[in-house]
Tab-separated table of C-alpha atoms in Angstrom:
chain	number	residue	atom	x	y	z
A	873	UNK	CA	107.345	109.379	-251.038
A	874	UNK	CA	109.054	108.301	-254.272
A	875	UNK	CA	112.246	106.940	-252.689
A	876	UNK	CA	110.345	105.085	-249.984
A	877	UNK	CA	107.901	103.585	-252.434
A	878	UNK	CA	110.684	102.683	-254.845
A	879	UNK	CA	112.114	100.499	-252.053
A	880	UNK	CA	108.694	99.091	-251.154
A	881	UNK	CA	107.957	98.226	-254.784
A	882	UNK	CA	111.367	96.612	-255.166
A	883	UNK	CA	110.828	94.505	-252.031
A	884	UNK	CA	107.367	93.529	-253.259
A	885	UNK	CA	108.668	92.478	-256.668
A	886	UNK	CA	111.493	90.414	-255.165
A	887	UNK	CA	109.072	88.801	-252.731
A	888	UNK	CA	106.600	87.976	-255.485
A	889	UNK	CA	109.330	86.602	-257.726
A	890	UNK	CA	110.442	84.254	-254.941
A	891	UNK	CA	106.953	83.159	-253.860
A	892	UNK	CA	104.739	83.075	-256.957
A	893	UNK	CA	105.275	80.710	-259.874
A	894	UNK	CA	106.015	82.418	-263.161
A	895	UNK	CA	105.598	80.840	-266.605
A	896	UNK	CA	108.224	83.253	-267.871
A	897	UNK	CA	110.976	81.325	-266.069
A	898	UNK	CA	112.164	77.966	-267.379
A	899	UNK	CA	113.269	76.731	-263.974
A	900	UNK	CA	111.460	78.287	-261.016
A	901	UNK	CA	112.069	77.245	-257.406
A	902	UNK	CA	110.080	78.760	-254.551
A	903	UNK	CA	112.366	80.630	-252.129
A	904	UNK	CA	110.100	81.056	-249.129
A	905	UNK	CA	112.535	82.523	-246.588
A	906	UNK	CA	113.881	85.140	-248.968
A	907	UNK	CA	110.453	85.878	-250.412
A	908	UNK	CA	108.741	86.321	-247.054
A	909	UNK	CA	111.559	88.530	-245.772
A	910	UNK	CA	111.067	90.957	-248.651
A	911	UNK	CA	107.280	90.715	-248.507
A	912	UNK	CA	107.163	91.440	-244.763
A	913	UNK	CA	109.567	94.342	-245.296
A	914	UNK	CA	107.319	95.747	-248.016
A	915	UNK	CA	104.204	95.208	-245.891
A	916	UNK	CA	105.430	97.019	-242.782
A	917	UNK	CA	107.001	99.835	-244.794
A	918	UNK	CA	103.775	100.346	-246.745
A	919	UNK	CA	101.629	100.070	-243.629
A	920	UNK	CA	103.591	102.790	-241.851
A	921	UNK	CA	104.103	105.098	-244.835
A	922	UNK	CA	102.356	108.433	-244.346
A	923	UNK	CA	101.541	108.665	-248.045
A	924	UNK	CA	100.320	105.615	-249.912
A	925	UNK	CA	100.933	104.310	-253.383
A	926	UNK	CA	97.458	102.809	-253.486
A	927	UNK	CA	98.092	100.321	-256.287
A	928	UNK	CA	101.225	98.756	-254.846
A	929	UNK	CA	99.932	98.859	-251.287
A	930	UNK	CA	96.926	96.887	-252.553
A	931	UNK	CA	99.242	94.391	-254.256
A	932	UNK	CA	101.330	93.967	-251.122
A	933	UNK	CA	98.192	93.369	-249.041
A	934	UNK	CA	96.828	90.909	-251.580
A	935	UNK	CA	100.018	88.853	-251.647
A	936	UNK	CA	100.193	88.921	-247.849
A	937	UNK	CA	96.653	87.561	-247.694
A	938	UNK	CA	97.550	84.748	-250.064
A	939	UNK	CA	100.716	83.796	-248.214
A	940	UNK	CA	99.141	83.974	-244.744
A	941	UNK	CA	96.156	81.730	-245.482
A	942	UNK	CA	97.559	78.814	-243.488
A	943	UNK	CA	98.942	81.017	-240.704
A	944	UNK	CA	96.143	83.484	-239.912
A	945	UNK	CA	92.521	83.273	-238.836
A	946	UNK	CA	89.754	84.009	-241.319
A	947	UNK	CA	89.036	87.196	-239.355
A	948	UNK	CA	92.653	88.370	-239.737
A	949	UNK	CA	92.756	87.493	-243.430
A	950	UNK	CA	89.605	89.519	-243.995
A	951	UNK	CA	90.392	92.568	-241.902
A	952	UNK	CA	94.195	92.820	-242.089
A	953	UNK	CA	94.663	92.006	-245.750
A	954	UNK	CA	91.713	91.587	-248.103
A	955	UNK	CA	89.404	94.350	-246.887
A	956	UNK	CA	92.133	97.038	-246.956
A	957	UNK	CA	93.384	95.627	-250.280
A	958	UNK	CA	89.969	96.202	-251.866
A	959	UNK	CA	89.886	99.708	-250.381
A	960	UNK	CA	93.330	100.511	-251.802
A	961	UNK	CA	92.445	99.155	-255.248
A	962	UNK	CA	89.342	101.371	-255.214
A	963	UNK	CA	91.452	104.436	-254.422
A	964	UNK	CA	93.998	103.480	-257.083
A	965	UNK	CA	91.311	103.193	-259.770
A	966	UNK	CA	89.810	106.525	-258.710
A	967	UNK	CA	93.218	108.112	-259.348
A	968	UNK	CA	93.835	106.257	-262.605
A	969	UNK	CA	91.105	104.032	-264.082
A	970	UNK	CA	93.633	102.305	-266.356
A	971	UNK	CA	96.275	101.491	-263.751
A	972	UNK	CA	95.333	97.823	-263.323
A	973	UNK	CA	93.699	94.954	-265.191
A	974	UNK	CA	90.115	94.330	-263.976
A	975	UNK	CA	90.947	90.621	-263.440
A	976	UNK	CA	93.488	91.531	-260.765
A	977	UNK	CA	90.901	93.462	-258.759
A	978	UNK	CA	88.244	90.812	-259.379
A	979	UNK	CA	90.437	88.071	-257.872
A	980	UNK	CA	91.082	90.088	-254.719
A	981	UNK	CA	87.419	91.035	-254.412
A	982	UNK	CA	86.466	87.343	-254.639
A	983	UNK	CA	88.834	86.566	-251.764
A	984	UNK	CA	87.370	89.456	-249.775
A	985	UNK	CA	83.796	88.271	-250.364
A	986	UNK	CA	84.753	84.692	-249.481
A	987	UNK	CA	86.353	85.564	-246.138
A	988	UNK	CA	83.583	88.046	-245.350
A	989	UNK	CA	81.062	85.231	-245.839
A	990	UNK	CA	83.072	82.789	-243.709
A	991	UNK	CA	83.522	85.266	-240.846
A	992	UNK	CA	79.829	86.180	-240.843
A	993	UNK	CA	78.675	82.546	-240.943
A	994	UNK	CA	81.142	81.319	-238.316
A	995	UNK	CA	79.474	83.388	-235.576
A	996	UNK	CA	75.866	82.589	-234.666
A	997	UNK	CA	74.266	85.567	-232.896
A	998	UNK	CA	70.513	85.176	-233.431
A	999	UNK	CA	67.782	82.544	-233.229
A	1000	UNK	CA	67.355	82.679	-237.003
A	1001	UNK	CA	71.104	82.207	-237.416
A	1002	UNK	CA	70.923	79.150	-235.169
A	1003	UNK	CA	68.031	77.672	-237.149
A	1004	UNK	CA	69.752	78.307	-240.484
A	1005	UNK	CA	72.800	76.490	-239.112
A	1006	UNK	CA	71.137	73.372	-237.735
A	1007	UNK	CA	68.794	72.946	-240.705
A	1008	UNK	CA	71.879	71.865	-242.662
A	1009	UNK	CA	71.806	68.689	-240.546
A	1010	UNK	CA	69.564	65.805	-241.553
A	1011	UNK	CA	67.374	64.940	-238.560
A	1012	UNK	CA	67.907	68.319	-236.877
A	1013	UNK	CA	64.404	68.089	-235.378
A	1014	UNK	CA	65.816	65.882	-232.606
A	1015	UNK	CA	67.929	68.811	-231.358
A	1016	UNK	CA	64.971	70.603	-229.730
A	1017	UNK	CA	66.250	69.741	-226.235
A	1018	UNK	CA	69.946	69.902	-227.140
A	1019	UNK	CA	72.371	72.790	-226.665
A	1020	UNK	CA	75.814	72.795	-228.249
A	1021	UNK	CA	77.086	75.216	-225.615
A	1022	UNK	CA	78.595	73.281	-222.682
A	1023	UNK	CA	77.731	69.919	-224.222
A	1024	UNK	CA	80.338	67.300	-223.353
A	1025	UNK	CA	82.506	65.415	-225.806
A	1026	UNK	CA	82.008	61.644	-225.510
A	1027	UNK	CA	83.818	60.127	-228.482
A	1028	UNK	CA	84.911	60.517	-232.091
A	1029	UNK	CA	85.328	57.609	-234.480
A	1030	UNK	CA	86.548	58.369	-237.975
A	1031	UNK	CA	88.174	57.059	-241.128
A	1032	UNK	CA	88.992	58.587	-244.501
A	1033	UNK	CA	85.374	58.955	-245.592
A	1034	UNK	CA	83.140	59.109	-242.517
A	1035	UNK	CA	83.024	59.965	-238.829
A	1036	UNK	CA	80.693	59.693	-235.847
A	1037	UNK	CA	80.869	62.350	-233.119
A	1038	UNK	CA	79.034	61.821	-229.832
A	1039	UNK	CA	78.141	64.834	-227.689
A	1040	UNK	CA	76.202	64.713	-224.424
A	1041	UNK	CA	73.711	67.269	-223.188
A	1042	UNK	CA	71.500	65.130	-220.998
A	1043	UNK	CA	71.021	62.520	-223.719
A	1044	UNK	CA	73.848	61.468	-226.019
A	1045	UNK	CA	73.562	62.744	-229.594
A	1046	UNK	CA	75.247	61.106	-232.581
A	1047	UNK	CA	76.518	63.342	-235.387
A	1048	UNK	CA	77.282	61.229	-238.444
A	1049	UNK	CA	79.519	62.772	-241.112
A	1050	UNK	CA	79.953	61.372	-244.627
A	1051	UNK	CA	82.003	62.285	-247.693
A	1052	UNK	CA	84.625	63.972	-245.514
A	1053	UNK	CA	87.147	66.377	-247.018
A	1054	UNK	CA	89.062	67.375	-243.891
A	1055	UNK	CA	89.164	66.980	-240.102
A	1056	UNK	CA	91.053	69.400	-237.836
A	1057	UNK	CA	91.557	68.901	-234.080
A	1058	UNK	CA	93.391	71.380	-231.858
A	1059	UNK	CA	93.156	70.085	-228.280
A	1060	UNK	CA	92.802	66.968	-226.153
A	1061	UNK	CA	89.276	65.868	-227.009
A	1062	UNK	CA	88.901	63.987	-223.726
A	1063	UNK	CA	88.922	67.267	-221.786
A	1064	UNK	CA	86.815	69.224	-224.244
A	1065	UNK	CA	83.526	71.004	-223.721
A	1066	UNK	CA	81.802	72.941	-226.475
A	1067	UNK	CA	81.948	76.697	-225.841
A	1068	UNK	CA	80.975	77.851	-229.310
A	1069	UNK	CA	79.885	76.302	-232.580
A	1070	UNK	CA	79.106	77.102	-236.188
A	1071	UNK	CA	77.645	75.114	-239.059
A	1072	UNK	CA	77.615	76.643	-242.528
A	1073	UNK	CA	78.139	75.984	-246.211
A	1074	UNK	CA	81.823	76.339	-247.024
A	1075	UNK	CA	80.913	78.376	-250.096
A	1076	UNK	CA	77.452	79.810	-250.836
A	1077	UNK	CA	75.293	77.542	-253.009
A	1078	UNK	CA	77.602	74.534	-252.678
A	1079	UNK	CA	76.880	71.346	-250.762
A	1080	UNK	CA	80.089	71.311	-248.718
A	1081	UNK	CA	79.371	71.874	-245.005
A	1082	UNK	CA	81.693	73.144	-242.287
A	1083	UNK	CA	80.937	71.838	-238.770
A	1084	UNK	CA	83.049	73.802	-236.274
A	1085	UNK	CA	82.966	73.411	-232.467
A	1086	UNK	CA	86.284	75.222	-231.812
A	1087	UNK	CA	88.381	72.198	-230.865
A	1088	UNK	CA	87.085	70.128	-233.788
A	1089	UNK	CA	86.328	71.168	-237.360
A	1090	UNK	CA	84.947	68.744	-239.935
A	1091	UNK	CA	84.394	69.659	-243.581
A	1092	UNK	CA	82.143	67.233	-245.415
A	1093	UNK	CA	79.194	66.832	-247.773
A	1094	UNK	CA	76.550	65.455	-245.426
A	1095	UNK	CA	75.752	65.400	-241.696
A	1096	UNK	CA	73.031	63.383	-240.010
A	1097	UNK	CA	72.128	63.739	-236.332
A	1098	UNK	CA	70.193	61.353	-234.093
A	1099	UNK	CA	69.730	60.876	-230.365
């Protein structure tokens, strides 16, 4: 175990040095290719190791989660990286309560709780879940006869601050977005039908709302709907 984990720890440290800014260095330049090579090497070696160094496996998983944020789904970030990272930190502390600063574990736990929240909120499975989602929309009472599922995309007009989305399910419904932070589109909107949707607060207790209908995601502060 020692020789294998010596190599894993060395790969992790090289990867971190290349990828994470350090105040200790006067001139630091991110070396992504080199850093990710060593991090992936550490990750797969640690994943397949029969015996685990819980602390450094947790650190590898945590850094992988950070680096894969733009490349993995929220579900993958939660279940491949942050959930097992929290589990490994727990085992490490059980072995040696003084092996790690509490702040290190706290930061990873915050990421775990964040992605757990996002994954849970992004799937609506019950009537109460549906109501909790649409009540974030001003004027949601007009949606009594509307179903997101299989509604047809009509148009999207947007600028830096606002957008109007029109969906048709019998009548045409106007979704008006204001104070926009981000818009993501991942298909030809003209051919799009809504198969699934989610509406939720980006972070608990904050005003920012995520409106996600698979092919279109809008993050903003306010949404009004009218027919």
